[in-house]
Amino acid sequence: MARIVMKFGGTSVGDCDRIKNVARRVKAEVDRGNEVAVVVSAMSGVTNQLVDYCKQIAPLHDAREYDTVVSTGEQVTIGLLSMALQELGVQARSWMGWQVPILTDGAHGKARIETIETGELERRMSGGQVAVVAGFQGLGPDNRVTTLGRGGSDTSAVALAAALKADRCDIYTDVDGVYTTDPRIVAKARKLDKITYEEMLELASLGAKVLQTRSVEMAMKHRVRVQVLSSFVDVPGTLVCDEEEIVEKELVSGIAYSRDEAKITLVRVADRPGVAAAIFGPLADANVNVDMIVQNVSEDGKHTDLTFTVGKADLDRATKVLSEKQASLGYERLVPDSNVVKISVIGVGMRSHAGVAQKMFSTLAEKAINIQVITTSEIKVSVLVAEEYTELALRALHSAYGLDA
Ligand code: ADP
Ligand code: ASP
Ligand code: MG
């Protein structure tokens, strides 16, 4: 007998027939003699709709009330799935975040899970009851509902698996595993049997939304065996695991893209000590995260151009903060550009092999794609290019690194 956490995303619970399909999959695990907890998302499109309602009422809304609204989607699906399981003769009970409770910090809209009190769940699960738990939500120190950031049900599932010391955490979704790149954009993308925690963490944080970044961090920390698989077809998925478990290591294991970034260039900034601190300090104070940065050497020793990226959602705020400080920062012009995409090549093999970055640059050059900003780390290279090249760049790089199926 094993203890298993199964998680189903929005498309997998997108209508009543799909919820019944999920119930059959859960029943199959129960029939194998396993103890099962299920985490579900809201039906597809519901959370987007709820977020949109909040924006329509107040563009800069209270984060506590945002959480009150957007957490409701999951309440519907836990109730419906519990009913569907009961219809199949399976004992099941729904659980909202506060009922478990799943305790988080107080960062409304992007809360972190701190502890999950599993006592009551475990008692019921060992008595044969399936626990159907709402993803994406928890209870904050202010005794109010919190949400975990978009895509957060993955994190709910992995955190629950860690707290329950589950044997497996199976993430069921609308693709049958983790691919070398987004299979919806590159038809030749190849499914990976296994991927390391580290590579999955980079893929997720660089834009592959198949798993929320925090869920991978949590899986890595607690060594949860996570499997990504399809809720529609019965084929083996992808196992996220330690590097030692992977025999054939690829040089490059995946390519990710993110359309969530925007670029800001400050033209003719005074080139003197303290300028970077004077620019990035106020941005940090305004809660704007800066990602890629390039600063050119000044020709005259007095002025330089500084380019960096921020989240697209933060572009207006960043522009406002910097415009207010134009006089003291002494730059000539601020040029915002949200027509960009960040493309990243990821692989643990890069640690020991040279030439990965060079191949990326030459491949993009052959397609006449101009690189605007570059950043690297031990296992990834990222470039910023104009957004219209997303598909072309992804396909060309995918072939160049020999990843095509
Ligand atoms: P769910 O609603 O089940 O959580 P998501 O939409 O959040 O599903 O994540 C699944 C989607 O992630 C897929 O439909 C796919 O388009 C996208 N995706 C992006 N990159 C990858 C990748 N490397 N491998 C698999 N899927 C990816
Ligand atoms: N329903 C939430 C969202 O759409 C959480 C999730 O799907 O993981 O972001
Ligand atoms: Mg998701």
Coordinates of N, CA, C and O in Angstrom, one line a residue, residues 272-405:
R272 N 29.0 57.3 -13.0 CA 29.8 57.6 -11.8 C 29.4 56.6 -10.7 O 28.3 56.0 -10.8
P273 N 30.3 56.4 -9.7 CA 30.0 55.4 -8.6 C 28.6 55.7 -8.0 O 28.3 56.9 -7.7
G274 N 27.9 54.7 -7.7 CA 26.6 54.9 -6.9 C 25.4 55.0 -7.8 O 24.3 55.0 -7.3
V275 N 25.6 55.1 -9.1 CA 24.4 55.3 -10.0 C 23.5 54.0 -10.0 O 22.3 54.2 -9.9
A276 N 24.1 52.9 -10.1 CA 23.3 51.6 -10.2 C 22.5 51.5 -8.9 O 21.3 51.2 -8.9
A277 N 23.1 51.8 -7.7 CA 22.4 51.7 -6.5 C 21.3 52.8 -6.5 O 20.1 52.5 -6.0
A278 N 21.5 53.9 -7.0 CA 20.5 55.0 -7.0 C 19.3 54.6 -7.9 O 18.2 55.0 -7.7
I279 N 19.5 53.8 -8.9 CA 18.5 53.4 -9.8 C 17.7 52.2 -9.3 O 16.5 52.2 -9.2
F280 N 18.5 51.2 -8.9 CA 17.8 49.9 -8.5 C 17.2 49.9 -7.1 O 16.3 49.2 -6.7
G281 N 17.8 50.8 -6.2 CA 17.2 51.0 -4.9 C 15.8 51.3 -4.8 O 14.9 50.6 -4.3
P282 N 15.4 52.4 -5.5 CA 14.0 52.8 -5.5 C 13.1 51.8 -6.2 O 11.9 51.6 -5.8
L283 N 13.6 51.0 -7.1 CA 12.8 50.0 -7.8 C 12.5 48.9 -6.8 O 11.4 48.4 -6.6
A284 N 13.5 48.5 -6.0 CA 13.4 47.5 -5.0 C 12.3 48.0 -4.0 O 11.5 47.2 -3.5
D285 N 12.5 49.2 -3.6 CA 11.5 49.8 -2.6 C 10.1 49.7 -3.1 O 9.2 49.6 -2.3
A286 N 10.0 49.9 -4.4 CA 8.6 49.8 -5.0 C 8.2 48.4 -5.3 O 7.2 48.2 -6.0
N287 N 8.9 47.4 -4.8 CA 8.6 46.0 -5.0 C 8.7 45.5 -6.4 O 8.0 44.6 -6.9
V288 N 9.6 46.2 -7.2 CA 9.8 45.8 -8.6 C 11.0 44.9 -8.7 O 12.1 45.4 -8.3
N289 N 10.9 43.7 -9.2 CA 12.0 42.8 -9.3 C 12.7 43.1 -10.7 O 12.0 43.1 -11.7
V290 N 14.0 43.2 -10.6 CA 14.8 43.4 -11.8 C 15.4 42.1 -12.2 O 15.9 41.4 -11.3
D291 N 15.4 41.7 -13.4 CA 16.0 40.4 -13.8 C 17.3 40.6 -14.6 O 18.4 40.6 -14.0
M292 N 17.3 40.8 -15.9 CA 18.5 40.9 -16.6 C 19.0 42.4 -16.6 O 18.2 43.3 -16.7
I293 N 20.3 42.6 -16.6 CA 20.9 43.9 -16.6 C 22.1 44.0 -17.5 O 22.9 43.1 -17.5
V294 N 22.2 45.0 -18.4 CA 23.4 45.3 -19.1 C 23.8 46.8 -19.0 O 22.9 47.6 -19.1
Q295 N 25.0 47.0 -18.7 CA 25.5 48.4 -18.7 C 26.7 48.5 -19.7 O 27.6 47.7 -19.6
N296 N 26.6 49.5 -20.6 CA 27.7 49.6 -21.5 C 28.8 50.5 -20.9 O 28.5 51.3 -20.1
V297 N 30.0 50.3 -21.4 CA 31.1 51.1 -21.0 C 30.9 52.5 -21.7 O 30.5 52.5 -22.9
S298 N 31.1 53.6 -21.0 CA 30.8 54.9 -21.7 C 32.0 55.2 -22.6 O 33.1 55.0 -22.3
E299 N 31.7 55.9 -23.7 CA 32.7 56.3 -24.6 C 33.4 57.5 -24.1 O 34.6 57.6 -24.3
D300 N 32.7 58.4 -23.5 CA 33.3 59.7 -23.1 C 33.7 59.6 -21.6 O 34.2 60.6 -21.1
G301 N 33.4 58.5 -21.0 CA 33.8 58.4 -19.5 C 32.8 59.2 -18.7 O 32.9 59.2 -17.4
K302 N 31.7 59.7 -19.3 CA 30.8 60.5 -18.5 C 29.4 59.9 -18.5 O 28.6 60.0 -17.5
H303 N 29.0 59.4 -19.7 CA 27.6 58.9 -19.8 C 27.6 57.4 -20.3 O 28.5 57.0 -21.1
T304 N 26.6 56.7 -20.0 CA 26.4 55.3 -20.4 C 24.9 55.0 -20.6 O 24.1 55.7 -20.0
D305 N 24.6 54.0 -21.4 CA 23.2 53.5 -21.5 C 23.1 52.3 -20.5 O 24.0 51.4 -20.5
L306 N 22.0 52.2 -19.9 CA 21.7 51.1 -18.9 C 20.4 50.4 -19.4 O 19.4 51.1 -19.5
T307 N 20.5 49.1 -19.6 CA 19.3 48.4 -20.0 C 19.0 47.3 -19.0 O 19.9 46.6 -18.6
F308 N 17.7 47.1 -18.6 CA 17.4 46.0 -17.7 C 15.9 45.6 -18.0 O 15.2 46.2 -18.7
T309 N 15.6 44.4 -17.4 CA 14.2 43.9 -17.6 C 13.5 43.9 -16.2 O 14.1 43.6 -15.2
V310 N 12.1 44.1 -16.3 CA 11.3 43.9 -15.1 C 10.1 43.1 -15.6 O 9.9 42.9 -16.8
G311 N 9.3 42.6 -14.6 CA 8.0 41.9 -15.0 C 7.1 42.9 -15.8 O 7.1 44.0 -15.5
K312 N 6.5 42.3 -16.8 CA 5.6 43.2 -17.6 C 4.5 43.9 -16.7 O 4.2 45.1 -17.0
A313 N 4.1 43.2 -15.7 CA 3.0 43.8 -14.9 C 3.6 44.9 -14.1 O 2.8 45.8 -13.6
D314 N 4.9 45.0 -13.9 CA 5.5 46.1 -13.1 C 6.0 47.2 -14.0 O 6.6 48.2 -13.5
L315 N 5.9 47.1 -15.3 CA 6.5 48.1 -16.2 C 6.0 49.6 -15.9 O 6.8 50.5 -15.8
D316 N 4.7 49.7 -15.7 CA 4.2 51.1 -15.5 C 4.7 51.7 -14.2 O 5.1 52.8 -14.1
R317 N 4.7 50.8 -13.2 CA 5.2 51.2 -11.9 C 6.7 51.6 -11.9 O 7.1 52.7 -11.4
A318 N 7.5 50.8 -12.6 CA 8.9 51.1 -12.7 C 9.2 52.4 -13.5 O 10.0 53.2 -13.0
T319 N 8.4 52.6 -14.5 CA 8.6 53.8 -15.3 C 8.2 55.0 -14.5 O 8.9 56.0 -14.5
K320 N 7.2 54.9 -13.7 CA 6.8 56.0 -12.9 C 7.9 56.4 -11.8 O 8.3 57.5 -11.7
V321 N 8.3 55.3 -11.2 CA 9.3 55.5 -10.1 C 10.6 56.2 -10.7 O 11.1 57.2 -10.1
L322 N 11.0 55.7 -11.9 CA 12.3 56.3 -12.4 C 12.1 57.7 -13.0 O 13.0 58.5 -13.0
S323 N 10.9 57.9 -13.6 CA 10.6 59.2 -14.2 C 10.6 60.3 -13.1 O 11.1 61.4 -13.3
E324 N 10.1 59.9 -11.9 CA 10.0 60.9 -10.8 C 11.4 61.3 -10.4 O 11.7 62.3 -9.8
K325 N 12.4 60.3 -10.6 CA 13.8 60.6 -10.2 C 14.7 61.0 -11.3 O 15.9 61.0 -11.2
Q326 N 14.1 61.4 -12.5 CA 15.0 61.7 -13.6 C 16.0 62.8 -13.3 O 17.2 62.7 -13.6
A327 N 15.6 63.8 -12.6 CA 16.5 64.9 -12.3 C 17.7 64.5 -11.5 O 18.8 64.7 -11.8
S328 N 17.4 63.7 -10.4 CA 18.5 63.3 -9.5 C 19.4 62.2 -10.2 O 20.6 62.2 -9.9
L329 N 18.7 61.4 -11.0 CA 19.5 60.3 -11.6 C 20.3 60.9 -12.8 O 21.3 60.3 -13.2
G330 N 19.8 61.9 -13.4 CA 20.5 62.6 -14.5 C 20.6 61.8 -15.8 O 21.6 61.9 -16.5
Y331 N 19.5 61.0 -16.1 CA 19.6 60.4 -17.5 C 18.8 61.2 -18.5 O 18.0 62.1 -18.1
E332 N 19.1 61.0 -19.8 CA 18.4 61.8 -20.8 C 17.0 61.3 -21.1 O 16.1 62.1 -21.2
R333 N 16.9 60.0 -21.3 CA 15.6 59.5 -21.8 C 15.3 58.1 -21.2 O 16.3 57.4 -21.0
L334 N 14.1 57.8 -21.0 CA 13.7 56.4 -20.6 C 12.9 55.8 -21.7 O 11.9 56.3 -22.2
V335 N 13.4 54.6 -22.2 CA 12.7 54.0 -23.3 C 12.1 52.6 -22.8 O 12.9 51.7 -22.6
P336 N 10.8 52.5 -22.6 CA 10.2 51.2 -22.2 C 9.9 50.4 -23.4 O 9.6 51.0 -24.5
D337 N 10.0 49.1 -23.3 CA 9.7 48.2 -24.5 C 9.1 46.9 -23.9 O 9.8 46.1 -23.3
S338 N 7.8 46.7 -24.2 CA 7.2 45.4 -23.7 C 7.1 44.4 -24.8 O 6.6 43.3 -24.6
N339 N 7.7 44.7 -26.0 CA 7.6 43.8 -27.1 C 8.9 42.9 -27.1 O 9.6 42.8 -28.1
V340 N 9.1 42.2 -26.0 CA 10.3 41.3 -25.9 C 9.9 39.9 -25.3 O 8.8 39.8 -24.7
V341 N 10.7 39.0 -25.6 CA 10.6 37.6 -25.0 C 11.9 37.2 -24.5 O 12.9 37.5 -25.1
K342 N 11.9 36.5 -23.4 CA 13.2 35.9 -22.9 C 13.3 34.5 -23.2 O 12.3 33.7 -22.9
I343 N 14.3 34.1 -23.9 CA 14.4 32.6 -24.3 C 15.6 32.1 -23.6 O 16.7 32.7 -23.6
S344 N 15.5 30.9 -23.0 CA 16.5 30.3 -22.2 C 16.8 28.9 -22.5 O 15.9 28.1 -22.7
V345 N 18.1 28.6 -22.6 CA 18.5 27.2 -22.9 C 19.1 26.6 -21.5 O 19.9 27.3 -20.9
I346 N 18.6 25.4 -21.2 CA 18.9 24.9 -19.8 C 19.5 23.5 -19.9 O 19.0 22.7 -20.7
G347 N 20.6 23.2 -19.1 CA 21.1 21.9 -19.1 C 22.2 21.7 -18.1 O 23.1 22.6 -18.0
V348 N 22.2 20.7 -17.2 CA 23.3 20.5 -16.3 C 24.6 20.2 -17.0 O 25.6 20.4 -16.4
G349 N 24.5 19.7 -18.2 CA 25.7 19.4 -19.0 C 26.6 20.6 -19.3 O 27.8 20.5 -19.5
M350 N 26.0 21.8 -19.2 CA 26.7 23.0 -19.4 C 27.9 23.2 -18.5 O 28.8 23.9 -18.8
R351 N 27.7 22.6 -17.3 CA 28.8 22.8 -16.3 C 30.1 22.3 -16.8 O 31.2 22.9 -16.5
S352 N 30.1 21.2 -17.6 CA 31.3 20.6 -18.0 C 31.6 20.8 -19.5 O 32.6 20.3 -20.0
H353 N 30.7 21.4 -20.3 CA 30.9 21.6 -21.7 C 30.9 23.0 -22.1 O 30.0 23.8 -21.7
A354 N 31.9 23.4 -22.9 CA 31.9 24.8 -23.4 C 31.1 24.8 -24.7 O 30.7 23.8 -25.3
G355 N 30.8 26.0 -25.2 CA 30.2 26.2 -26.5 C 28.7 26.2 -26.6 O 28.1 26.4 -27.7
V356 N 28.0 26.0 -25.5 CA 26.5 26.0 -25.5 C 26.0 27.4 -25.8 O 25.1 27.6 -26.7
A357 N 26.6 28.4 -25.2 CA 26.2 29.8 -25.4 C 26.5 30.2 -26.8 O 25.6 30.8 -27.5
Q358 N 27.7 29.8 -27.3 CA 28.1 30.2 -28.7 C 27.1 29.6 -29.7 O 26.7 30.3 -30.6
K359 N 26.7 28.4 -29.5 CA 25.7 27.8 -30.4 C 24.4 28.6 -30.4 O 23.8 28.8 -31.5
M360 N 24.0 29.0 -29.2 CA 22.8 29.8 -29.2 C 22.9 31.1 -30.0 O 22.0 31.4 -30.8
F361 N 24.0 31.8 -29.8 CA 24.2 33.1 -30.5 C 24.3 32.9 -32.0 O 23.7 33.6 -32.8
S362 N 25.0 31.8 -32.4 CA 25.2 31.7 -33.9 C 23.9 31.2 -34.5 O 23.5 31.6 -35.6
T363 N 23.1 30.4 -33.8 CA 21.8 29.9 -34.4 C 20.9 31.1 -34.5 O 20.2 31.2 -35.6
L364 N 20.8 32.0 -33.6 CA 20.0 33.2 -33.7 C 20.5 34.1 -34.8 O 19.7 34.7 -35.5
A365 N 21.8 34.2 -34.9 CA 22.4 35.1 -35.9 C 22.0 34.6 -37.3 O 21.6 35.3 -38.2
E366 N 22.0 33.2 -37.5 CA 21.6 32.7 -38.8 C 20.2 33.0 -39.2 O 19.9 33.2 -40.4
K367 N 19.4 33.2 -38.2 CA 18.0 33.5 -38.5 C 17.8 35.1 -38.4 O 16.7 35.5 -38.4
A368 N 18.9 35.8 -38.4 CA 18.9 37.2 -38.3 C 18.0 37.8 -37.2 O 17.3 38.8 -37.3
I369 N 18.1 37.1 -36.0 CA 17.4 37.5 -34.8 C 18.4 38.3 -33.9 O 19.4 37.7 -33.5
N370 N 18.1 39.5 -33.7 CA 19.0 40.4 -32.9 C 18.9 40.1 -31.4 O 17.7 40.0 -30.9
I371 N 20.0 39.9 -30.7 CA 20.0 39.6 -29.2 C 20.1 41.0 -28.5 O 21.0 41.7 -28.8
Q372 N 19.2 41.3 -27.6 CA 19.2 42.6 -27.0 C 19.9 42.5 -25.6 O 20.6 43.5 -25.2
V373 N 19.7 41.5 -24.9 CA 20.4 41.3 -23.6 C 20.7 39.9 -23.4 O 20.0 39.0 -23.9
I374 N 21.8 39.6 -22.7 CA 22.2 38.2 -22.4 C 22.5 38.0 -20.9 O 23.1 38.9 -20.3
T375 N 22.1 36.9 -20.3 CA 22.5 36.6 -19.0 C 22.8 35.1 -18.9 O 22.3 34.3 -19.7
T376 N 23.8 34.7 -18.1 CA 24.1 33.3 -18.0 C 24.2 32.9 -16.5 O 24.4 33.7 -15.6
S377 N 24.0 31.6 -16.2 CA 24.4 31.1 -14.9 C 25.0 29.7 -15.2 O 25.2 29.3 -16.4
E378 N 25.2 28.9 -14.1 CA 26.0 27.7 -14.3 C 25.3 26.7 -15.3 O 25.9 26.1 -16.1
I379 N 23.9 26.7 -15.2 CA 23.3 25.7 -16.1 C 22.2 26.3 -17.0 O 21.4 25.6 -17.5
K380 N 22.4 27.6 -17.3 CA 21.5 28.2 -18.3 C 22.0 29.4 -19.0 O 22.9 30.1 -18.4
V381 N 21.6 29.7 -20.2 CA 21.9 30.9 -20.9 C 20.5 31.5 -21.3 O 19.7 30.8 -21.9
S382 N 20.3 32.8 -21.0 CA 19.1 33.5 -21.4 C 19.4 34.6 -22.4 O 20.4 35.3 -22.1
V383 N 18.5 34.8 -23.3 CA 18.7 36.0 -24.2 C 17.3 36.7 -24.3 O 16.3 36.1 -24.2
L384 N 17.4 38.0 -24.5 CA 16.1 38.8 -24.8 C 16.1 39.1 -26.2 O 17.1 39.7 -26.8
V385 N 15.0 38.8 -26.9 CA 14.8 39.2 -28.3 C 13.4 39.7 -28.5 O 12.6 39.7 -27.6
A386 N 13.2 40.3 -29.7 CA 11.9 40.9 -30.0 C 10.8 39.7 -30.0 O 11.1 38.6 -30.5
E387 N 9.6 40.1 -29.5 CA 8.6 39.0 -29.2 C 8.2 38.3 -30.5 O 7.9 37.1 -30.4
E388 N 8.2 39.0 -31.6 CA 7.7 38.3 -32.9 C 8.6 37.1 -33.3 O 8.2 36.3 -34.1
Y389 N 9.8 37.0 -32.7 CA 10.7 35.9 -33.1 C 10.5 34.7 -32.2 O 11.3 33.7 -32.3
T390 N 9.6 34.7 -31.2 CA 9.4 33.6 -30.2 C 9.5 32.2 -30.9 O 10.3 31.4 -30.6
E391 N 8.5 32.0 -31.8 CA 8.4 30.7 -32.4 C 9.6 30.3 -33.2 O 10.2 29.2 -33.1
L392 N 10.1 31.3 -34.1 CA 11.2 31.0 -34.9 C 12.4 30.7 -34.1 O 13.1 29.7 -34.4
A393 N 12.7 31.5 -33.0 CA 13.9 31.2 -32.2 C 13.8 29.9 -31.5 O 14.7 29.1 -31.5
L394 N 12.6 29.6 -30.9 CA 12.4 28.3 -30.2 C 12.7 27.1 -31.2 O 13.4 26.2 -30.8
R395 N 12.1 27.2 -32.3 CA 12.2 26.0 -33.3 C 13.7 25.9 -33.7 O 14.2 24.8 -33.8
A396 N 14.3 27.0 -34.1 CA 15.7 26.9 -34.5 C 16.6 26.4 -33.5 O 17.5 25.5 -33.7
L397 N 16.5 26.9 -32.2 CA 17.3 26.4 -31.1 C 17.1 24.9 -30.8 O 18.0 24.2 -30.6
H398 N 15.8 24.6 -30.9 CA 15.4 23.2 -30.6 C 16.2 22.2 -31.6 O 16.7 21.2 -31.1
S399 N 16.2 22.6 -32.8 CA 16.9 21.8 -33.8 C 18.4 21.8 -33.6 O 19.1 20.8 -33.6
A400 N 18.9 23.0 -33.4 CA 20.4 23.2 -33.2 C 21.0 22.4 -32.1 O 22.1 21.9 -32.2
Y401 N 20.2 22.2 -31.0 CA 20.8 21.4 -29.9 C 20.4 19.9 -30.0 O 20.6 19.2 -29.1
G402 N 19.9 19.6 -31.2 CA 19.6 18.1 -31.4 C 18.5 17.6 -30.6 O 18.4 16.4 -30.2
L403 N 17.5 18.4 -30.3 CA 16.4 18.0 -29.4 C 15.2 17.5 -30.2 O 14.3 16.9 -29.6
D404 N 15.1 17.8 -31.5 CA 13.9 17.4 -32.2 C 13.6 15.9 -32.1 O 14.5 15.1 -32.2
A405 N 12.3 15.7 -32.0 CA 11.9 14.3 -31.9 C 12.0 13.6 -33.3 O 11.9 14.2 -34.3

